[in-house]
PDB file of C-alpha atoms in Angstrom:
ATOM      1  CA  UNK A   5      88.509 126.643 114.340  1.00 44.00           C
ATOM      2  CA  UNK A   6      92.421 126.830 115.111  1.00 45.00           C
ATOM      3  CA  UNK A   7      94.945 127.234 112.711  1.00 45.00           C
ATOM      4  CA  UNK A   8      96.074 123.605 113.147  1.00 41.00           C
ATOM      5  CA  UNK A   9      94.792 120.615 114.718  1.00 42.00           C
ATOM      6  CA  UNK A  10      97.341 118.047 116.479  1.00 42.00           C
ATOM      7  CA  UNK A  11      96.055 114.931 117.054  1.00 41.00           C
ATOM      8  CA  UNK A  12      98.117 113.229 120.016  1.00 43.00           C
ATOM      9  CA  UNK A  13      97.921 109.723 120.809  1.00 44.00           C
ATOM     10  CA  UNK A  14     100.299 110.083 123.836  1.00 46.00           C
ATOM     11  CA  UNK A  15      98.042 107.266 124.760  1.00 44.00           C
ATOM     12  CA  UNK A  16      97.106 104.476 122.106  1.00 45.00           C
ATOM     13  CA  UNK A  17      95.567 101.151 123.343  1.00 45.00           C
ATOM     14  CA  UNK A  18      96.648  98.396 124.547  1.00 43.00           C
ATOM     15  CA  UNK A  19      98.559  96.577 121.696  1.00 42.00           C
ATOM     16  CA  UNK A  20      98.743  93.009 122.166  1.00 46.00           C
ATOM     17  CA  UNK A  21     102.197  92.336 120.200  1.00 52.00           C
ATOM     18  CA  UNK A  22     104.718  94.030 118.122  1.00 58.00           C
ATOM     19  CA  UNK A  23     103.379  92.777 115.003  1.00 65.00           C
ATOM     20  CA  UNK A  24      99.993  94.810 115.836  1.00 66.00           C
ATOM     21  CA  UNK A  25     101.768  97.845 116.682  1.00 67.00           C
ATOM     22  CA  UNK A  26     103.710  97.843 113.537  1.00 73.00           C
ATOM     23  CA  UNK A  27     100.530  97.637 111.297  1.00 72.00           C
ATOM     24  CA  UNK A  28      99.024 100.463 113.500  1.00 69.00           C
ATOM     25  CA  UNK A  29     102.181 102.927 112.754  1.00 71.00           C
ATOM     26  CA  UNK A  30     101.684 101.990 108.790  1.00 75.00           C
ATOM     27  CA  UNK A  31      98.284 103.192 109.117  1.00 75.00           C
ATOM     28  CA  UNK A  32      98.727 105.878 111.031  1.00 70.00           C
ATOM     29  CA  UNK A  33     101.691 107.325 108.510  1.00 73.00           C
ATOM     30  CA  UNK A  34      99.439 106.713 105.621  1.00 70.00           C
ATOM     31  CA  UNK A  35      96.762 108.772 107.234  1.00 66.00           C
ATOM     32  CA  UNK A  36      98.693 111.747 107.980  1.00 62.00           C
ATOM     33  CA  UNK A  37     100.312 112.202 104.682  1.00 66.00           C
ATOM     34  CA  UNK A  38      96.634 111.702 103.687  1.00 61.00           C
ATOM     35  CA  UNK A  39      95.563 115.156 105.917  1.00 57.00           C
ATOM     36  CA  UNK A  40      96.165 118.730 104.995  1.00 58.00           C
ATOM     37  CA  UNK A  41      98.977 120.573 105.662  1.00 55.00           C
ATOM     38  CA  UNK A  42      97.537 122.714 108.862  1.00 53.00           C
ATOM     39  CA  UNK A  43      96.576 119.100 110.322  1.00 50.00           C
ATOM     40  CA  UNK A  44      99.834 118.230 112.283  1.00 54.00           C
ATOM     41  CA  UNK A  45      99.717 114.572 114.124  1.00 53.00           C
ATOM     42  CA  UNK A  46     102.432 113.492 117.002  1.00 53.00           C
ATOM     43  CA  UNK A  47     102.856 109.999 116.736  1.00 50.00           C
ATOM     44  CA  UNK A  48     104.437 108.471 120.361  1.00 50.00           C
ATOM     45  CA  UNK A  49     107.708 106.744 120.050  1.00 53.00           C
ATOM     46  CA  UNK A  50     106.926 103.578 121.558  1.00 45.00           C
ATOM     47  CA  UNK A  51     108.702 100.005 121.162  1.00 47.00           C
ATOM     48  CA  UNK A  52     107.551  96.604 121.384  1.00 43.00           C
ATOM     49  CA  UNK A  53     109.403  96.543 124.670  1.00 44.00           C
ATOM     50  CA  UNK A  54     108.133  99.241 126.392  1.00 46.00           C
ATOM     51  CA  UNK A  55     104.273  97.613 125.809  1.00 45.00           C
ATOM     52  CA  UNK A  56     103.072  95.491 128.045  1.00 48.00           C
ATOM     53  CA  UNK A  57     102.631  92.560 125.791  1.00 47.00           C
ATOM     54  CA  UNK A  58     100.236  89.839 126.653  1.00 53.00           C
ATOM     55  CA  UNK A  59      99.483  86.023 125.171  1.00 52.00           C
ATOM     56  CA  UNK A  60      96.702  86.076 123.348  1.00 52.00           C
ATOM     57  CA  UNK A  61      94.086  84.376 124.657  1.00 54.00           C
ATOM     58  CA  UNK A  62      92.684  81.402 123.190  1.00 50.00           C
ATOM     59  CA  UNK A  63      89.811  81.074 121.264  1.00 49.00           C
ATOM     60  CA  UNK A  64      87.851  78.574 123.074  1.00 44.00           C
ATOM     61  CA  UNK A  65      87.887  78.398 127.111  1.00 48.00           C
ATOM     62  CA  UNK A  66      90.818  75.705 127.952  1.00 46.00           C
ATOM     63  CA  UNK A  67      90.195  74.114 131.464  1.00 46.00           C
ATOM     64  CA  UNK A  68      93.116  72.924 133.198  1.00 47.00           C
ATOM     65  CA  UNK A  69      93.729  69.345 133.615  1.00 43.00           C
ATOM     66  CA  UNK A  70      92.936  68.598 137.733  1.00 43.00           C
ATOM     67  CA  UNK A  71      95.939  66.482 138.914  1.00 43.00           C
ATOM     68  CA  UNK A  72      95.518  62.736 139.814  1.00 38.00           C
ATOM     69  CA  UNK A  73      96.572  61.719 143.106  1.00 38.00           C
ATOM     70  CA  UNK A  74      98.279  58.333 142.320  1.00 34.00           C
ATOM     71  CA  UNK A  75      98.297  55.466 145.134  1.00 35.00           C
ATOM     72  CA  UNK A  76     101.713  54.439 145.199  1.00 36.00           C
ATOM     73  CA  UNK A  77     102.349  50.547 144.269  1.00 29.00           C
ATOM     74  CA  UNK A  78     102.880  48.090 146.769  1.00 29.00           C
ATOM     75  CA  UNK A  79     106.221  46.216 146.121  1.00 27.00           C
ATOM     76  CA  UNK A  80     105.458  42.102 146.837  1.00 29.00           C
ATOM     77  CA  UNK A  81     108.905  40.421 147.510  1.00 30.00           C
ATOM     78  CA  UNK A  82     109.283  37.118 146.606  1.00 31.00           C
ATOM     79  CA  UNK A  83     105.898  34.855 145.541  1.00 33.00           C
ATOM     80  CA  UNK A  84     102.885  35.938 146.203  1.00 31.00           C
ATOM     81  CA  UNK A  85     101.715  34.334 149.435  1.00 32.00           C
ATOM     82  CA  UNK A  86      99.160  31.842 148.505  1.00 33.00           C
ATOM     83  CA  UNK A  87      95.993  31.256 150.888  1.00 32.00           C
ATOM     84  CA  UNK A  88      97.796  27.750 151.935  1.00 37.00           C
ATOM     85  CA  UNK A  89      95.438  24.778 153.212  1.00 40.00           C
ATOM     86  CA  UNK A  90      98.154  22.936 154.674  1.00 41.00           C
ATOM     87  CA  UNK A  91      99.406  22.963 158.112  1.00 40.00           C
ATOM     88  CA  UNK A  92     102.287  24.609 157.674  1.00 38.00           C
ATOM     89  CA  UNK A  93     104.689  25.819 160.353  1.00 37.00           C
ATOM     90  CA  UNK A  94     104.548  29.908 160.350  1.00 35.00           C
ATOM     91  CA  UNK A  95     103.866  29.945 156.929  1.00 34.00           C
ATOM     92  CA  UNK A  96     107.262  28.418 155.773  1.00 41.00           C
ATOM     93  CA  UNK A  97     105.923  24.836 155.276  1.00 42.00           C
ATOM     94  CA  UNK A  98     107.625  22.050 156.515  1.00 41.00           C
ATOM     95  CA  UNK A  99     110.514  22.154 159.112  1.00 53.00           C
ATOM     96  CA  UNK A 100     112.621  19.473 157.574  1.00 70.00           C
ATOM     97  CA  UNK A 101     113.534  18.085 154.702  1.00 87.00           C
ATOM     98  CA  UNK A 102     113.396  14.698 153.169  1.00 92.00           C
ATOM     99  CA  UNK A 103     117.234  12.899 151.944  1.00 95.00           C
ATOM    100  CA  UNK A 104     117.515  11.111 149.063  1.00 96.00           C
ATOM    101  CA  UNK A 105     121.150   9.544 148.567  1.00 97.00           C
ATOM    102  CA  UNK A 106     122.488   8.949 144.575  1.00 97.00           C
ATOM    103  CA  UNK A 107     125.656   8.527 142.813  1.00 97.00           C
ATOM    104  CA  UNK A 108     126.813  10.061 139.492  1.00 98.00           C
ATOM    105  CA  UNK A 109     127.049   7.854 136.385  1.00 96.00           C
ATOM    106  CA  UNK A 110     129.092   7.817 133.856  1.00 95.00           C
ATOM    107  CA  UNK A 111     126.521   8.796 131.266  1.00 96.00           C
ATOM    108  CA  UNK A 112     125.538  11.470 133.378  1.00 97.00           C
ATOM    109  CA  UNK A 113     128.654  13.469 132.238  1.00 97.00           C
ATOM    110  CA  UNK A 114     129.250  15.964 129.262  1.00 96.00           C
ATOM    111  CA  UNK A 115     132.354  16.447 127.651  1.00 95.00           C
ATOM    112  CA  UNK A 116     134.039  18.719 130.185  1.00 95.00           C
ATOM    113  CA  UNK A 117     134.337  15.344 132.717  1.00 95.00           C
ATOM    114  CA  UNK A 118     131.313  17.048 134.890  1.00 97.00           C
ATOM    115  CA  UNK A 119     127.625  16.608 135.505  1.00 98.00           C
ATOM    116  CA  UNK A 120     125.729  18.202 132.461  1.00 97.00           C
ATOM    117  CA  UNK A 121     123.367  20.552 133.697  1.00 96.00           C
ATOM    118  CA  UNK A 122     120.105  19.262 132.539  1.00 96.00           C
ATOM    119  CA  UNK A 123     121.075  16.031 134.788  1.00 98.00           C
ATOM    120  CA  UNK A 124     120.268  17.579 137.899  1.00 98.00           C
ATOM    121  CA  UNK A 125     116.507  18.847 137.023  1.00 97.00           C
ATOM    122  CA  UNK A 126     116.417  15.068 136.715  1.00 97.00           C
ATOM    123  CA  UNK A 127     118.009  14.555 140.697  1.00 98.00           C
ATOM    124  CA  UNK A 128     115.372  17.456 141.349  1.00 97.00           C
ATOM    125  CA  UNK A 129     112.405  15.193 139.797  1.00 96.00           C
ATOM    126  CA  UNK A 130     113.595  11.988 141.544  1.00 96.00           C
ATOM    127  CA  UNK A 131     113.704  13.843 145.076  1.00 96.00           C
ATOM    128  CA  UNK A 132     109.730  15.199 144.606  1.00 96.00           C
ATOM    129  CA  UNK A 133     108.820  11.699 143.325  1.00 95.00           C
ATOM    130  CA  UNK A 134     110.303  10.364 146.619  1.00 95.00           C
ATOM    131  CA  UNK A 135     108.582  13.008 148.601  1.00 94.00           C
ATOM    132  CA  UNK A 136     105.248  12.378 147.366  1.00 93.00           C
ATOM    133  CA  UNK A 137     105.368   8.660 147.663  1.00 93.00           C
ATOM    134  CA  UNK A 138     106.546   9.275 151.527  1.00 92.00           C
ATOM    135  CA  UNK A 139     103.123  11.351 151.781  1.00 91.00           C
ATOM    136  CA  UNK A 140     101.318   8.849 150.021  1.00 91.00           C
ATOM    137  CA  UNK A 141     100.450  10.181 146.882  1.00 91.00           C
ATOM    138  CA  UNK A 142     101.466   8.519 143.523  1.00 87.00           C
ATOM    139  CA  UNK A 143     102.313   9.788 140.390  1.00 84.00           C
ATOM    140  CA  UNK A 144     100.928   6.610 138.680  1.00 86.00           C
ATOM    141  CA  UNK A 145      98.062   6.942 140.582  1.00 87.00           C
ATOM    142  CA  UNK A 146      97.411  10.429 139.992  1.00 88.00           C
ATOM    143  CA  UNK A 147      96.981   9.767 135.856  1.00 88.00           C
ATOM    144  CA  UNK A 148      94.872   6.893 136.771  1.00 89.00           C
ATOM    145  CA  UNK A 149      92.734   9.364 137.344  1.00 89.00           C
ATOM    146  CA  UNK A 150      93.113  11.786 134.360  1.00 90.00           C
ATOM    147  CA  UNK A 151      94.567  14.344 136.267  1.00 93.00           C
ATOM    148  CA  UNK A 152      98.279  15.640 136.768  1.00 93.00           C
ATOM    149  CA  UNK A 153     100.401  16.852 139.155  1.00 93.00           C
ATOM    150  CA  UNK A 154     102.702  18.517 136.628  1.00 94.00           C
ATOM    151  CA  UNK A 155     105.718  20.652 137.242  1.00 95.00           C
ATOM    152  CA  UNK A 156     105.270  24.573 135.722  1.00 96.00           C
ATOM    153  CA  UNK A 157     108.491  26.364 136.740  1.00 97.00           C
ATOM    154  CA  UNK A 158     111.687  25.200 137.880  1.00 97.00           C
ATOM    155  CA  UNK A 159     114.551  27.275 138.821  1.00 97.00           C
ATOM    156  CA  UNK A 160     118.446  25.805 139.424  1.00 98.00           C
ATOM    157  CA  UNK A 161     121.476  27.481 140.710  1.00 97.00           C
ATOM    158  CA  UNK A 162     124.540  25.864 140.232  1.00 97.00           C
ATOM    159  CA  UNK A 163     127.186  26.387 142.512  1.00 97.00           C
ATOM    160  CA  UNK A 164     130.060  23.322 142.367  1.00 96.00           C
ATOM    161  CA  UNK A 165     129.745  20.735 139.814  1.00 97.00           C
ATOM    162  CA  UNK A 166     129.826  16.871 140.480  1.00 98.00           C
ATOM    163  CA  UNK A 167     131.940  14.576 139.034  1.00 97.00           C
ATOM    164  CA  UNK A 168     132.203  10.848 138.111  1.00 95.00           C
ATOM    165  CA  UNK A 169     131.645   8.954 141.338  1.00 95.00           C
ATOM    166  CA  UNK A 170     130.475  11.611 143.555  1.00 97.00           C
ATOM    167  CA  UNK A 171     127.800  10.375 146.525  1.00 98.00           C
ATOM    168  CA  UNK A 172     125.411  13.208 147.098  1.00 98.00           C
ATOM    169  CA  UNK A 173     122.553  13.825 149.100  1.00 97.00           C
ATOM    170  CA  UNK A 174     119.651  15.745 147.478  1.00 97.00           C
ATOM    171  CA  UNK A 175     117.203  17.573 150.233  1.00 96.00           C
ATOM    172  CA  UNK A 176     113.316  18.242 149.096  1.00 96.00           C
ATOM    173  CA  UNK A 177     110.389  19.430 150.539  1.00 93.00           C
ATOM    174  CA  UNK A 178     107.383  21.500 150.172  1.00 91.00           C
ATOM    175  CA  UNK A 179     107.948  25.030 151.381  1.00 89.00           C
ATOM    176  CA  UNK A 180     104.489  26.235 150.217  1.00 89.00           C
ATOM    177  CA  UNK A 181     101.336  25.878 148.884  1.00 88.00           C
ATOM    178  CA  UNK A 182      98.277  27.275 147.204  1.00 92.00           C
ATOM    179  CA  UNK A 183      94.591  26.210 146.566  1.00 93.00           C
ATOM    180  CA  UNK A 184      96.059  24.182 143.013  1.00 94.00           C
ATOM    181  CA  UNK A 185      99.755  24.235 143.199  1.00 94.00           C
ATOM    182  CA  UNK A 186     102.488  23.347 145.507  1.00 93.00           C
ATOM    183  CA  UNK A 187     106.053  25.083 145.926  1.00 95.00           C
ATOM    184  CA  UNK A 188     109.499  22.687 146.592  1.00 95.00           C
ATOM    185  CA  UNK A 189     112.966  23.786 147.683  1.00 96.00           C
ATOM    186  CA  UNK A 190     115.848  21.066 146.698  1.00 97.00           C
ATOM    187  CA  UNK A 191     119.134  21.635 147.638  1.00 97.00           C
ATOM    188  CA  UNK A 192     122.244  19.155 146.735  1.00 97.00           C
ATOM    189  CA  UNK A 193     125.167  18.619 148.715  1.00 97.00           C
ATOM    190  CA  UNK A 194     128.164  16.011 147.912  1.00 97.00           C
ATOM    191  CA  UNK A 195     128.706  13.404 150.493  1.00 97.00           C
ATOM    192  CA  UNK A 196     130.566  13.157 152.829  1.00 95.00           C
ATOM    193  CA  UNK A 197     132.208  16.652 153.328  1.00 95.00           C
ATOM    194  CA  UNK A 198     128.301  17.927 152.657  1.00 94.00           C
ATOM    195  CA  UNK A 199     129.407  20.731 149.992  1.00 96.00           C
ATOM    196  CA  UNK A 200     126.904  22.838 148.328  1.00 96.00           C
ATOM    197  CA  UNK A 201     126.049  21.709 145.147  1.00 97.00           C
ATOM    198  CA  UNK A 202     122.551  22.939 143.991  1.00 97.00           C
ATOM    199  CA  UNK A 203     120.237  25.129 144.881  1.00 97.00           C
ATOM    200  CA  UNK A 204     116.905  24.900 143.022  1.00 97.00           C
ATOM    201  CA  UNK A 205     113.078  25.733 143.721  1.00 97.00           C
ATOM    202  CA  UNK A 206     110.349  24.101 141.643  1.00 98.00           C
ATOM    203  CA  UNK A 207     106.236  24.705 141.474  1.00 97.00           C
ATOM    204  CA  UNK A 208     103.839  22.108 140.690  1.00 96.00           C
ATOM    205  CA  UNK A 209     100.107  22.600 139.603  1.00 96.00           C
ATOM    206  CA  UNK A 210      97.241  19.885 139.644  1.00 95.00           C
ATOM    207  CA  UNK A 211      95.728  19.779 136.231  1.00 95.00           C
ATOM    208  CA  UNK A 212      92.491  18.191 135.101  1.00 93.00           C
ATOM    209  CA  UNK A 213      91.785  16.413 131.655  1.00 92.00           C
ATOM    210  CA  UNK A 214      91.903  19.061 129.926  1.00 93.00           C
ATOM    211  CA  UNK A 215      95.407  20.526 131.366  1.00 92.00           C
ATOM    212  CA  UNK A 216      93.302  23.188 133.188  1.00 95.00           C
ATOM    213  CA  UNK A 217      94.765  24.335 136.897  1.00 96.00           C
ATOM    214  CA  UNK A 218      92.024  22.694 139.672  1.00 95.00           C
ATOM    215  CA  UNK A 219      92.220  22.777 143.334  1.00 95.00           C
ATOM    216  CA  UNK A 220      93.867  20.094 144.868  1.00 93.00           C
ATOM    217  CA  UNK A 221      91.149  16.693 145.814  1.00 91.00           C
ATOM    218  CA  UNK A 222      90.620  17.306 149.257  1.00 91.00           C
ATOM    219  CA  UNK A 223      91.944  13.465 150.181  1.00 90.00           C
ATOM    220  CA  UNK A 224      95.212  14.719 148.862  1.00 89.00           C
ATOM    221  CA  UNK A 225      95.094  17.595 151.299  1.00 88.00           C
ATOM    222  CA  UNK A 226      94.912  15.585 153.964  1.00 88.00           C
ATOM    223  CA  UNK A 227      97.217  13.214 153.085  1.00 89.00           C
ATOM    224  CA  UNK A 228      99.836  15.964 153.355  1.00 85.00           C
ATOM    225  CA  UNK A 229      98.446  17.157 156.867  1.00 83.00           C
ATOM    226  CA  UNK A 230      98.750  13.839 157.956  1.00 85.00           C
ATOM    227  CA  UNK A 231     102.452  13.791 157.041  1.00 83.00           C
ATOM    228  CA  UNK A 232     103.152  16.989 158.251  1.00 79.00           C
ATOM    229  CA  UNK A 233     101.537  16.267 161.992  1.00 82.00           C
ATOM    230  CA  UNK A 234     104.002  12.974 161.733  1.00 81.00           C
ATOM    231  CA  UNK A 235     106.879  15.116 161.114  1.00 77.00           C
ATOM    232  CA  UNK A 236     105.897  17.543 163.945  1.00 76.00           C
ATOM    233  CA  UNK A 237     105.558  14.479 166.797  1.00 79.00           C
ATOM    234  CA  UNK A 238     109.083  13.233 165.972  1.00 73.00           C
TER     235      UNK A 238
END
């Protein structure tokens, strides 16, 4: 046996963080002042940076999420176009328009000296009511029957008020349709100069008794492709 043994660990293991390797060296010291005095050991200066440290790995096998390929969203502008049972000219409904002619009253006005603004949903109403009774179909008529033809969504953009006096026109028709509602477009001009007044867009639905969407009655269908054909001839 040799006068001294040296233990060299020129090449420890593989130490997985600096933590680790400090632990080791406190081990290691102990043991050595622990050995005889003939025992010599070399312990390697080595640094946390000069290891190659690794992440440990996890306990339990993690699988890695597979990516979704998403379908991208198709953008609908505008309504979405109903499957329309009408006749309708390239899918824009009628060509023209029907004209109703009113005058502004007095009571009509708010305190500013102009139209109020709930007046001319009212000019709106009158103008479909007109329509409709031009196609043939009656409102009267209509709840005779327990059923509605009742208005869901109405849109206005005001553009020049009216005044006291003021002749206007108001222009309606139906620019659309689906299996239980129908789609207007109004527009308001003041007579005689024809200057834009309103702009507005209304949808009605047929209800039953119980206020529940239904298709249209099929004699009311072809009440309106009766009107439109007459429209089209002249």
């Amino acid at each position: 046996m040799p006068d001294s043994w040296v233990i060299c660990l020129d090449n420890p293991f593989l130490v997985r963080g600096s933590r680790l390797l400090r632990l080791l060296s406190k081990m290691l010291q102990a043991l050595a002042s622990a050995l005889p005095a003939h025992v010599t050991m070399h312990l390697p200066r080595a640094s946390a940076a000069s290891l190659p440290l690794r992440r440990p790995a996890p306990p339990f096998p993690v699988s890695q999420p597979t990516p979704t390929c998403l379908r991208p969203l198709s953008i609908v502008r505008g309504r979405c176009a109903p499957s329309a049972f009408l006749d309708l000219k390239s899918g824009t409904g009628m060509g023209g328009f029907i004209d109703v002619e009113l005058k502004v009253r007095d009571y009509e006005l708010d305190q500013y000296g102009v139209v109020n603004n709930a007046v001319y949903a009212s000019y709106c109403q009158h103008g479909r009511h007109e329509l409709l009774e031009m196609i043939g179909i009656s409102a009267d008529a209509v709840a005779r029957t327990g059923n509605a033809l009742a208005l869901s969504e109405l849109s206005l953009k005001f553009l020049t008020p009216l005044r006291s006096g003021d002749r206007f026109v108001v222009k309606v028709r139906v620019s659309n349709s689906s299996a239980a509602r129908l789609y207007f477009d109004h527009f308001i001009f003041r007579l005689p100069n024809n200057e834009p007044i309103l702009e507005a867009k209304a949808t009605a639905v047929w209800l039953d008794k119980n206020y529940r969407p239904i298709r249209i009655p099929p004699e009311i269908r072809s009440k309106f492709v009766q009107f439109i054909r007459h429209e089209e001839a002249n």
